[in-house]
mmCIF file of C-alpha atoms and ligand atoms in Angstrom:
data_model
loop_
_atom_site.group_PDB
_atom_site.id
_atom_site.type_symbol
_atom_site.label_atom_id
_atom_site.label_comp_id
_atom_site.label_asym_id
_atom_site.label_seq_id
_atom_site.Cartn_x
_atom_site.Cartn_y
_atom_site.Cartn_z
ATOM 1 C CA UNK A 1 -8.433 9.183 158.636
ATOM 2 C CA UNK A 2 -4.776 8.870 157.058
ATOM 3 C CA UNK A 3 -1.782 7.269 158.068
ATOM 4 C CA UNK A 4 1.388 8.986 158.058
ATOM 5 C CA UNK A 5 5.020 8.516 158.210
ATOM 6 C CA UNK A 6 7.497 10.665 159.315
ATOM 7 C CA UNK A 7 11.255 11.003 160.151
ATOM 8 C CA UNK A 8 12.625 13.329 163.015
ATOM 9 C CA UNK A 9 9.658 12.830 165.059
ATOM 10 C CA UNK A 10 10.595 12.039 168.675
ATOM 11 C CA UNK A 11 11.688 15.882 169.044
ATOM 12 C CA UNK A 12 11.099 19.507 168.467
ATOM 13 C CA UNK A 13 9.166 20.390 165.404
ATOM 14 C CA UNK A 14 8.737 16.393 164.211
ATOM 15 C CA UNK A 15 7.054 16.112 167.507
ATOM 16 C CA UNK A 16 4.813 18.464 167.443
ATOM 17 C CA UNK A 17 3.445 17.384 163.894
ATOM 18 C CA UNK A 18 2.943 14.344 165.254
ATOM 19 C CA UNK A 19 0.938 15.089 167.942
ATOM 20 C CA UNK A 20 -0.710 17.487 165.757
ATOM 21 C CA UNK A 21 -1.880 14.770 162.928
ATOM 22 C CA UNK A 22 -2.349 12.340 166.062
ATOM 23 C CA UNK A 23 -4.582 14.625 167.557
ATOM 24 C CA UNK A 24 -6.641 15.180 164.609
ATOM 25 C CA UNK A 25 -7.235 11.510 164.374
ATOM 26 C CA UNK A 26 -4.409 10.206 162.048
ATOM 27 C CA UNK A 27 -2.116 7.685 162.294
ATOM 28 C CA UNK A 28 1.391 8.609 162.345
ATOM 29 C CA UNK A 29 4.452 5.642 162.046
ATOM 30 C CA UNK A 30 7.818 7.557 162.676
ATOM 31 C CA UNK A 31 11.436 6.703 161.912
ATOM 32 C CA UNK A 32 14.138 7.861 164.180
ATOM 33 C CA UNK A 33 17.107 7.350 165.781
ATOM 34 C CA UNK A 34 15.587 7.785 169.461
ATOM 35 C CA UNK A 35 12.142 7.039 171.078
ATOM 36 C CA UNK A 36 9.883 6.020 167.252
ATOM 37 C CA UNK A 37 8.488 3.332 165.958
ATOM 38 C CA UNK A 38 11.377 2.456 164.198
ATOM 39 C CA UNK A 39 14.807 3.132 165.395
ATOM 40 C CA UNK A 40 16.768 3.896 162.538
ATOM 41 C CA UNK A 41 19.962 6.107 161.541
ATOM 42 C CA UNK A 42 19.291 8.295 158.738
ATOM 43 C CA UNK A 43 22.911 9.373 158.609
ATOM 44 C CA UNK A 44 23.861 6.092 156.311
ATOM 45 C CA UNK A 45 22.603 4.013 153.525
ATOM 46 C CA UNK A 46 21.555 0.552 155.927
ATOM 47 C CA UNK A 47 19.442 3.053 158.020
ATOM 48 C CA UNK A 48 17.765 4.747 155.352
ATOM 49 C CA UNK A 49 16.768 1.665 154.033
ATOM 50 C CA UNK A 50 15.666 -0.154 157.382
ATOM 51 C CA UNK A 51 13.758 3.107 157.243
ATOM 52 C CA UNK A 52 12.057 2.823 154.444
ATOM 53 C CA UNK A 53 11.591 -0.995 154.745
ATOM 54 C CA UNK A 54 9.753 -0.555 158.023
ATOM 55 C CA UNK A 55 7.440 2.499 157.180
ATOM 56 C CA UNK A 56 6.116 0.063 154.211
ATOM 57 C CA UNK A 57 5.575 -2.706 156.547
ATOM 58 C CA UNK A 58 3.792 -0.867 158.951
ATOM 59 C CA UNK A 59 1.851 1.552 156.722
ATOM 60 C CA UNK A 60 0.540 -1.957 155.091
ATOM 61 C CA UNK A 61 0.130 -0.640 151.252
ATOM 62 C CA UNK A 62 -1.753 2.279 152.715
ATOM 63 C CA UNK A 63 0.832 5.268 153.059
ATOM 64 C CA UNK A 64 -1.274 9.103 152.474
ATOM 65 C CA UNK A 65 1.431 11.344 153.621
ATOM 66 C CA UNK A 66 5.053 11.478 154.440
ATOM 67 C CA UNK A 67 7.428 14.115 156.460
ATOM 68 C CA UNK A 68 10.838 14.396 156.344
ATOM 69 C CA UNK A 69 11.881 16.272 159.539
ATOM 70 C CA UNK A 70 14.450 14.614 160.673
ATOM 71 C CA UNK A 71 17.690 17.067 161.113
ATOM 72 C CA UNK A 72 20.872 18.155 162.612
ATOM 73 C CA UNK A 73 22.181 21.679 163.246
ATOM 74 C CA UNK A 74 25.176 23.546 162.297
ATOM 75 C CA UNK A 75 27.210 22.918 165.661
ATOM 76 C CA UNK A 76 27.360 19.264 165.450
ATOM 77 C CA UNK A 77 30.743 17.241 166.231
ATOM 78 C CA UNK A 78 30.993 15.656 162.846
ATOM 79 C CA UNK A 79 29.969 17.938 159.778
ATOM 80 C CA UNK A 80 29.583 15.170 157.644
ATOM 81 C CA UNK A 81 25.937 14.442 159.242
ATOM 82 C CA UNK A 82 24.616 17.560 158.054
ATOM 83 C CA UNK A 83 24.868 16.554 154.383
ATOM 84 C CA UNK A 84 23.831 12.823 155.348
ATOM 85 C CA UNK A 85 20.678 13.860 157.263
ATOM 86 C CA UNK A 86 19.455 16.482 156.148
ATOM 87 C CA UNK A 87 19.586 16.014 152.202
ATOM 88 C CA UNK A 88 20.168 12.253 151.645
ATOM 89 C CA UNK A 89 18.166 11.424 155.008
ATOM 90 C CA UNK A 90 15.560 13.370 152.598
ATOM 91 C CA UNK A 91 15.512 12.964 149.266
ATOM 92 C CA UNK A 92 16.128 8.926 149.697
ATOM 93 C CA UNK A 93 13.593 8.493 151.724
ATOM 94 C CA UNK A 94 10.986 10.182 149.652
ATOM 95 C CA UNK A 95 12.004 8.400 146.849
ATOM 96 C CA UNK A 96 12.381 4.896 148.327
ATOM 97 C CA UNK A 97 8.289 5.551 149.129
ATOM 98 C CA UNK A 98 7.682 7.387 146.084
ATOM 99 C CA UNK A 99 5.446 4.309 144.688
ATOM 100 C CA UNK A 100 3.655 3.329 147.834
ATOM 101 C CA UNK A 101 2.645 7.327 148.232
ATOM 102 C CA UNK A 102 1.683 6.884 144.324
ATOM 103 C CA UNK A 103 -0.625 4.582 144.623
ATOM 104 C CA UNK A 104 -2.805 6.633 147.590
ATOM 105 C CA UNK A 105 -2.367 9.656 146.244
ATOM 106 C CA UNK A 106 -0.110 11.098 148.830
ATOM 107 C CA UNK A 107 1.183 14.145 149.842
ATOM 108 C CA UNK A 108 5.067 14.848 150.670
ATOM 109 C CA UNK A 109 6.425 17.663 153.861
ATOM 110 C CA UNK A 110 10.189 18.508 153.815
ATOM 111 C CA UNK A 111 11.774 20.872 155.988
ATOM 112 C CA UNK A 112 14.193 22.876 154.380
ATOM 113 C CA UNK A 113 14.983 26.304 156.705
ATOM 114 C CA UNK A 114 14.620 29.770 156.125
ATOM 115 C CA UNK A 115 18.901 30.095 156.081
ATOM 116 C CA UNK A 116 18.788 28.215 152.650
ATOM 117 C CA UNK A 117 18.561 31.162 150.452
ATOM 118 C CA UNK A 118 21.606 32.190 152.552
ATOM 119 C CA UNK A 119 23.706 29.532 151.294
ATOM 120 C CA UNK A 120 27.396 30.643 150.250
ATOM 121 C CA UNK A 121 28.557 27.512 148.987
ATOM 122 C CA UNK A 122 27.011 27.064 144.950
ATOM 123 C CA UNK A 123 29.611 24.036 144.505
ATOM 124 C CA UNK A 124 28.288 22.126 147.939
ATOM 125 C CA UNK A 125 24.666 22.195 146.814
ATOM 126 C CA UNK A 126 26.030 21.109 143.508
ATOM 127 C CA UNK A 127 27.223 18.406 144.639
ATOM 128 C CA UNK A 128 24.112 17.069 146.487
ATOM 129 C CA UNK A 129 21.787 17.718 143.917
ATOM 130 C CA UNK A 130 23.906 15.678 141.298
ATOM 131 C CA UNK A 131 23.359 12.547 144.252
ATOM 132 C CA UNK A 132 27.228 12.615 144.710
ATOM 133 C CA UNK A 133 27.588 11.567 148.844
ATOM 134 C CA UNK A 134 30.784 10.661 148.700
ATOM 135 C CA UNK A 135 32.229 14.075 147.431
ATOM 136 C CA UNK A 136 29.573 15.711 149.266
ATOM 137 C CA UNK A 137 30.952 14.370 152.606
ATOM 138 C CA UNK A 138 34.349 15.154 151.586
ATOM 139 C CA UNK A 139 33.790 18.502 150.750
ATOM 140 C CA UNK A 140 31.720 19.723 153.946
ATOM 141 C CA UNK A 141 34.921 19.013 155.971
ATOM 142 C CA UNK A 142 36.518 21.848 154.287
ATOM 143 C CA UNK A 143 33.424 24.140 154.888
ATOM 144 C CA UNK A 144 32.020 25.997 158.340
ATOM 145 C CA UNK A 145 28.925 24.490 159.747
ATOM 146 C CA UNK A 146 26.302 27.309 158.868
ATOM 147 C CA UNK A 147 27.350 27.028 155.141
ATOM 148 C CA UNK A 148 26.505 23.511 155.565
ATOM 149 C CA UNK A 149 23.237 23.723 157.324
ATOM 150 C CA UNK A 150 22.426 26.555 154.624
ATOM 151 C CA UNK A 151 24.019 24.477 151.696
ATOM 152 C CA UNK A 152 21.637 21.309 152.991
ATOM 153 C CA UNK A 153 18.583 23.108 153.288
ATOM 154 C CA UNK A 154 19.234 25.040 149.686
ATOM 155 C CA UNK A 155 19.857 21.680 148.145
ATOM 156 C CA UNK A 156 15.966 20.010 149.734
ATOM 157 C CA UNK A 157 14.534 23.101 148.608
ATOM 158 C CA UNK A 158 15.813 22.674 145.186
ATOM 159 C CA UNK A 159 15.379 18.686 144.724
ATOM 160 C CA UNK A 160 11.646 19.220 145.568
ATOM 161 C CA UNK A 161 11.048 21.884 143.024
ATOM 162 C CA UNK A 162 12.934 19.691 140.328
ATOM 163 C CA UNK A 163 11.149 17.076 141.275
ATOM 164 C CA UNK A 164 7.661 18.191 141.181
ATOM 165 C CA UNK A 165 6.422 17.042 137.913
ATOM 166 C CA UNK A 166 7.854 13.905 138.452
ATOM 167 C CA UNK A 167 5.754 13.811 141.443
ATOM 168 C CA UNK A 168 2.960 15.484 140.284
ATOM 169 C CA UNK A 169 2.417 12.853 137.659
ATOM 170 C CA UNK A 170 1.966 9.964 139.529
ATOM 171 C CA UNK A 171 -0.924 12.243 141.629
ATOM 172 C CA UNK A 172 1.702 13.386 144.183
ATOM 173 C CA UNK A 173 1.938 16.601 146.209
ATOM 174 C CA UNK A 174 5.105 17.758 147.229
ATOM 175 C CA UNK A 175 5.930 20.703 149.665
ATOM 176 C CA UNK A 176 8.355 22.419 151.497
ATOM 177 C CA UNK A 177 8.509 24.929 154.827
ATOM 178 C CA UNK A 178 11.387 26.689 155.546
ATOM 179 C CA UNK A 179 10.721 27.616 159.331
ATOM 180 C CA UNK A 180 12.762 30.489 160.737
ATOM 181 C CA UNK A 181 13.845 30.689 164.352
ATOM 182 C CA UNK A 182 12.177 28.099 166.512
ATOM 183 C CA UNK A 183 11.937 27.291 170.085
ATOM 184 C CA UNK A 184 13.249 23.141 169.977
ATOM 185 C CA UNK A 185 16.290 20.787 171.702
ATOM 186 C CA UNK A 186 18.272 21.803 168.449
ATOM 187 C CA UNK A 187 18.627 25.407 169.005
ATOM 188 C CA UNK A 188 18.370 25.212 173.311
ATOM 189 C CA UNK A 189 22.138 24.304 173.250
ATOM 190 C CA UNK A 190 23.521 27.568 171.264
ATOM 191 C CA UNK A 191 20.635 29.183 172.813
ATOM 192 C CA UNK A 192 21.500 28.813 176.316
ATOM 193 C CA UNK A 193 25.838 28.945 175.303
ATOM 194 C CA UNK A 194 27.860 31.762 176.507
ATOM 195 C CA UNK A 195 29.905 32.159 173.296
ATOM 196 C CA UNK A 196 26.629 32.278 170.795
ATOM 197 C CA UNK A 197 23.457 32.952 173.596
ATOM 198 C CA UNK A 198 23.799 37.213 173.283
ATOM 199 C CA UNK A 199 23.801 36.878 169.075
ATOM 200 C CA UNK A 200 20.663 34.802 169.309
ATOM 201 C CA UNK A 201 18.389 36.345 171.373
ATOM 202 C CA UNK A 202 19.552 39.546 169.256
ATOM 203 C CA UNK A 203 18.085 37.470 166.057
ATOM 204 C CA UNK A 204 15.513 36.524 168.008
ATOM 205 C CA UNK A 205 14.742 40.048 168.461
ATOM 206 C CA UNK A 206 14.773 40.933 164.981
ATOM 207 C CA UNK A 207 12.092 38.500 163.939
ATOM 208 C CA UNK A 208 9.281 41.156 162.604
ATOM 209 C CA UNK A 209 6.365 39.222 164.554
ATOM 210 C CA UNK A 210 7.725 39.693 168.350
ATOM 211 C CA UNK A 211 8.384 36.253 169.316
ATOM 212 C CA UNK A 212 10.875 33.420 167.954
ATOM 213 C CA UNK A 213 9.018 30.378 166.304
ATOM 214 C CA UNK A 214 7.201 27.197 168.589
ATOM 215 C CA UNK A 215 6.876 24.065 166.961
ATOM 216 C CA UNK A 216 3.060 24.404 167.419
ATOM 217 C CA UNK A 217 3.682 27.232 164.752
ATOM 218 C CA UNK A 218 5.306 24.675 162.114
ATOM 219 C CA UNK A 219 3.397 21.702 162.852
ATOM 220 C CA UNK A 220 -0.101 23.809 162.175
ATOM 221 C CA UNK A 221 1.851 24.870 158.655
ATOM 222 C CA UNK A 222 2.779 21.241 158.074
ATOM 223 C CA UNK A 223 -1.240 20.227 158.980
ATOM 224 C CA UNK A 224 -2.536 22.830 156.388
ATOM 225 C CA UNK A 225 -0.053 21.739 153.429
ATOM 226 C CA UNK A 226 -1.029 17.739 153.780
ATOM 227 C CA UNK A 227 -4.223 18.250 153.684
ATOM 228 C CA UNK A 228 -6.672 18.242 151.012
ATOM 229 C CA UNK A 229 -7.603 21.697 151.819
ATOM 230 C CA UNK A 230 -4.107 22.467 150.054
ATOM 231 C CA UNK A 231 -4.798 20.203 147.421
ATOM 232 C CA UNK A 232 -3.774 23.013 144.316
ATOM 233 C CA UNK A 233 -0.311 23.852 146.614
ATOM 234 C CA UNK A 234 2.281 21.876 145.171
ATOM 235 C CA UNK A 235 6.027 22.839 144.921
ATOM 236 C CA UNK A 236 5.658 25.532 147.101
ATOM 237 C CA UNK A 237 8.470 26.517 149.689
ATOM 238 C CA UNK A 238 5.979 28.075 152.930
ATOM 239 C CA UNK A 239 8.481 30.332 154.914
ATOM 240 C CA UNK A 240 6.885 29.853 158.449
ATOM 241 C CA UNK A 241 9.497 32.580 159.723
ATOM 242 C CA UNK A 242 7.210 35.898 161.147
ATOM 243 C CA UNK A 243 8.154 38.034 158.469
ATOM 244 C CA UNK A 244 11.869 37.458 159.047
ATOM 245 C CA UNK A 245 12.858 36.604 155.319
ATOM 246 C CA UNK A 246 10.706 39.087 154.014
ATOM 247 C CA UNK A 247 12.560 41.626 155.966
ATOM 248 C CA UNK A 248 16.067 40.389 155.459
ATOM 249 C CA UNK A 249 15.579 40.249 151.237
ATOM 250 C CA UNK A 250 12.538 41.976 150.483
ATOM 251 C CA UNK A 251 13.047 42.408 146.726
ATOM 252 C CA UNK A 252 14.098 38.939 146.191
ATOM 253 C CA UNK A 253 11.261 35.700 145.759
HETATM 254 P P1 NAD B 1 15.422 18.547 166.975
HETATM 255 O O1 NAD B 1 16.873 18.315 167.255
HETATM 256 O O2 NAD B 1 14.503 18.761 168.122
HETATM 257 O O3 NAD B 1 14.833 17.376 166.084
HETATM 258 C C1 NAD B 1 15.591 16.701 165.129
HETATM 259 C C2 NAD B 1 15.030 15.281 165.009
HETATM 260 O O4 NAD B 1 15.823 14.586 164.049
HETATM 261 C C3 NAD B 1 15.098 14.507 166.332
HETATM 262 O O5 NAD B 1 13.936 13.746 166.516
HETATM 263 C C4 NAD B 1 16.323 13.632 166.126
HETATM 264 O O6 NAD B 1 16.335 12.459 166.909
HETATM 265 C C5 NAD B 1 16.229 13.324 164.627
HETATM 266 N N1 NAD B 1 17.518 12.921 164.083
HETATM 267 C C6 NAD B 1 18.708 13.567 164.195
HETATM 268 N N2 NAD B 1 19.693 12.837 163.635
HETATM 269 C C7 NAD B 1 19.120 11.699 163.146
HETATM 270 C C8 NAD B 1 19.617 10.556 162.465
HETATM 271 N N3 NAD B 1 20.927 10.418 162.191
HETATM 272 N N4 NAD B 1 18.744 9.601 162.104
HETATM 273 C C9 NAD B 1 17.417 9.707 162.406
HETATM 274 N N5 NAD B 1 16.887 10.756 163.052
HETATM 275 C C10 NAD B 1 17.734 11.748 163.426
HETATM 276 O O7 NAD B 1 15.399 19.807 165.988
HETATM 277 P P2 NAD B 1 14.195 20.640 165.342
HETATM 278 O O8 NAD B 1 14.548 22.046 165.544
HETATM 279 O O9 NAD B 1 12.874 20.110 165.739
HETATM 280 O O10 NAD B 1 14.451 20.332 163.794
HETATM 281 C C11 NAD B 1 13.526 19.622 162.975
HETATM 282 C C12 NAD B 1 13.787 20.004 161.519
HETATM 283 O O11 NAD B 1 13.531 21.393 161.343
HETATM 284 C C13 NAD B 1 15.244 19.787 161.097
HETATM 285 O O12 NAD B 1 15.276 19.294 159.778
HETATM 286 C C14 NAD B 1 15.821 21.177 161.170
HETATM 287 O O13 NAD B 1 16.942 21.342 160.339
HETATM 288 C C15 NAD B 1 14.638 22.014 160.724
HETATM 289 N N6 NAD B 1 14.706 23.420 161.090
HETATM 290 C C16 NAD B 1 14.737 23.791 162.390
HETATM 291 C C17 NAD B 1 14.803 25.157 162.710
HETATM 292 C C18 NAD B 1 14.833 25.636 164.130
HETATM 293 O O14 NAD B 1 15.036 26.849 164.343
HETATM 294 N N7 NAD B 1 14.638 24.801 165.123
HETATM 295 C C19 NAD B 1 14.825 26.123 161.687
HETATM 296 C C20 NAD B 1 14.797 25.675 160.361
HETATM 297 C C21 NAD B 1 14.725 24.339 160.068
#
């Protein structure tokens, strides 16, 4: 059986691959800011590292698999978390376990979203790829949440597949899903709101399957992709979205 550590796993999608990998017998340490084995905030530097410092204590030199699922959405009160979560909250973590994960052989989750090829803002994504935080959180002030979320999710996407030979070499997997619409505490709020509830359930709607997205969906995706059964899938982005990027830009992959 493997151990695992995750972020973002005391909600939503994290939750459900965690109960998922627990289920199948695995052991599954997860960093959070709420209800985990360790309580940590990905949103600045000290948490990231009291982050990574406690998934290598507890992992004890054995560390098969990480996911990085912690997130925040595009309505939060301070914009500058979306950068700070979702791509350094990321790419710091994976890299602060990169040699641990070496040395079993591991295999890396992120979560980017199925709104990153949607991304408006080139300069924004830019900016996160070159590792720049500071003028990343600058410039997100001056940007609307959704090209944020979009820009954040663009930017995982694209550090992963830069990334993968470096990965790759030291016996690595690394993948990404970019889950569409789905059913969690994150998109409740808008879900249920009287300015935005109307627009959504129109999206939801849309979605070519019938039916918006359950964590269940991702977590059995995220299952699949660290397993050894996926052991030639590396670099891949997995849209886990019922057809609904497909449909919106058919002609581009
Ligand atoms: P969620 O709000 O239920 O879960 C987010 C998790 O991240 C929670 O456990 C939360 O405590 C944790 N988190 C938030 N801020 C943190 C911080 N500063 N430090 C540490 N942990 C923090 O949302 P979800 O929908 O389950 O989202 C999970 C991931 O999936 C996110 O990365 C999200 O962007 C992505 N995603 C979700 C959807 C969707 O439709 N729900 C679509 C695409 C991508």
């Amino acid at each position: 059986m493997a151990t695992y550590a995750m972020t973002g796993g005391a909600t939503g999608i994290g939750a459900a691959i965690k109960e998922t990998l627990r289920k199948d017998g695995h052991t599954v340490i997860v960093a959070d800011i709420k209800d985990a084995d360790i309580i940590a905030d990905l949103s600045n530097e000290e948490g990231r590292q009291a982050a990574i410092d406690g998934i290598s204590t507890a992992c004890a030199g054995k560390l098969d698999g990480f996911i990085a699922c912690a997130g925040v959405a595009t309505h939060v009160p301070n914009k500058q978390l979306i950068p700070a979560v979702n791509y350094f909250g990321t790419t710091e973590l994976v890299d602060g376990l990169a040699e641990l994960l070496a040395s079993s052989k591991g295999s890396v989750l992120l979560i980017s979203s199925n709104s990153a090829p949607m991304s408006t803002d080139s300069a924004f994504v830019e900016l996160l790829l070159d590792a720049d935080e500071n003028a990343a959180l600058a410039h997100v002030e001056g940007i609307d949440g959704q090209a944020a979320y979009s820009g954040s999710k663009q930017a995982v996407a694209r550090w992963m597949r830069r990334n993968v030979n470096r990965f790759a070499q030291q016996g690595v997997r690394i993948n990404a899903i970019a889950p569409g619409y789905t059913q969690t505490p994150m998109t409740q709020a808008v879900e249920e709101s009287e300015e935005y509830g109307q627009a959504i359930r129109d999206f939801m709607a849309s979605i070519p399957v019938g039916r918006p997205g359950q964590p269940e969906d991702m977590a059995n995706a995220a299952s699949f992709l660290l397993s050894n059964a996926a052991s030639f899938i590396c670099g891949s982005v997995i849209f886990v979205d019922g057809g609904h990027d497909a449909m919106l830009r058919p002609d581009q992959f």
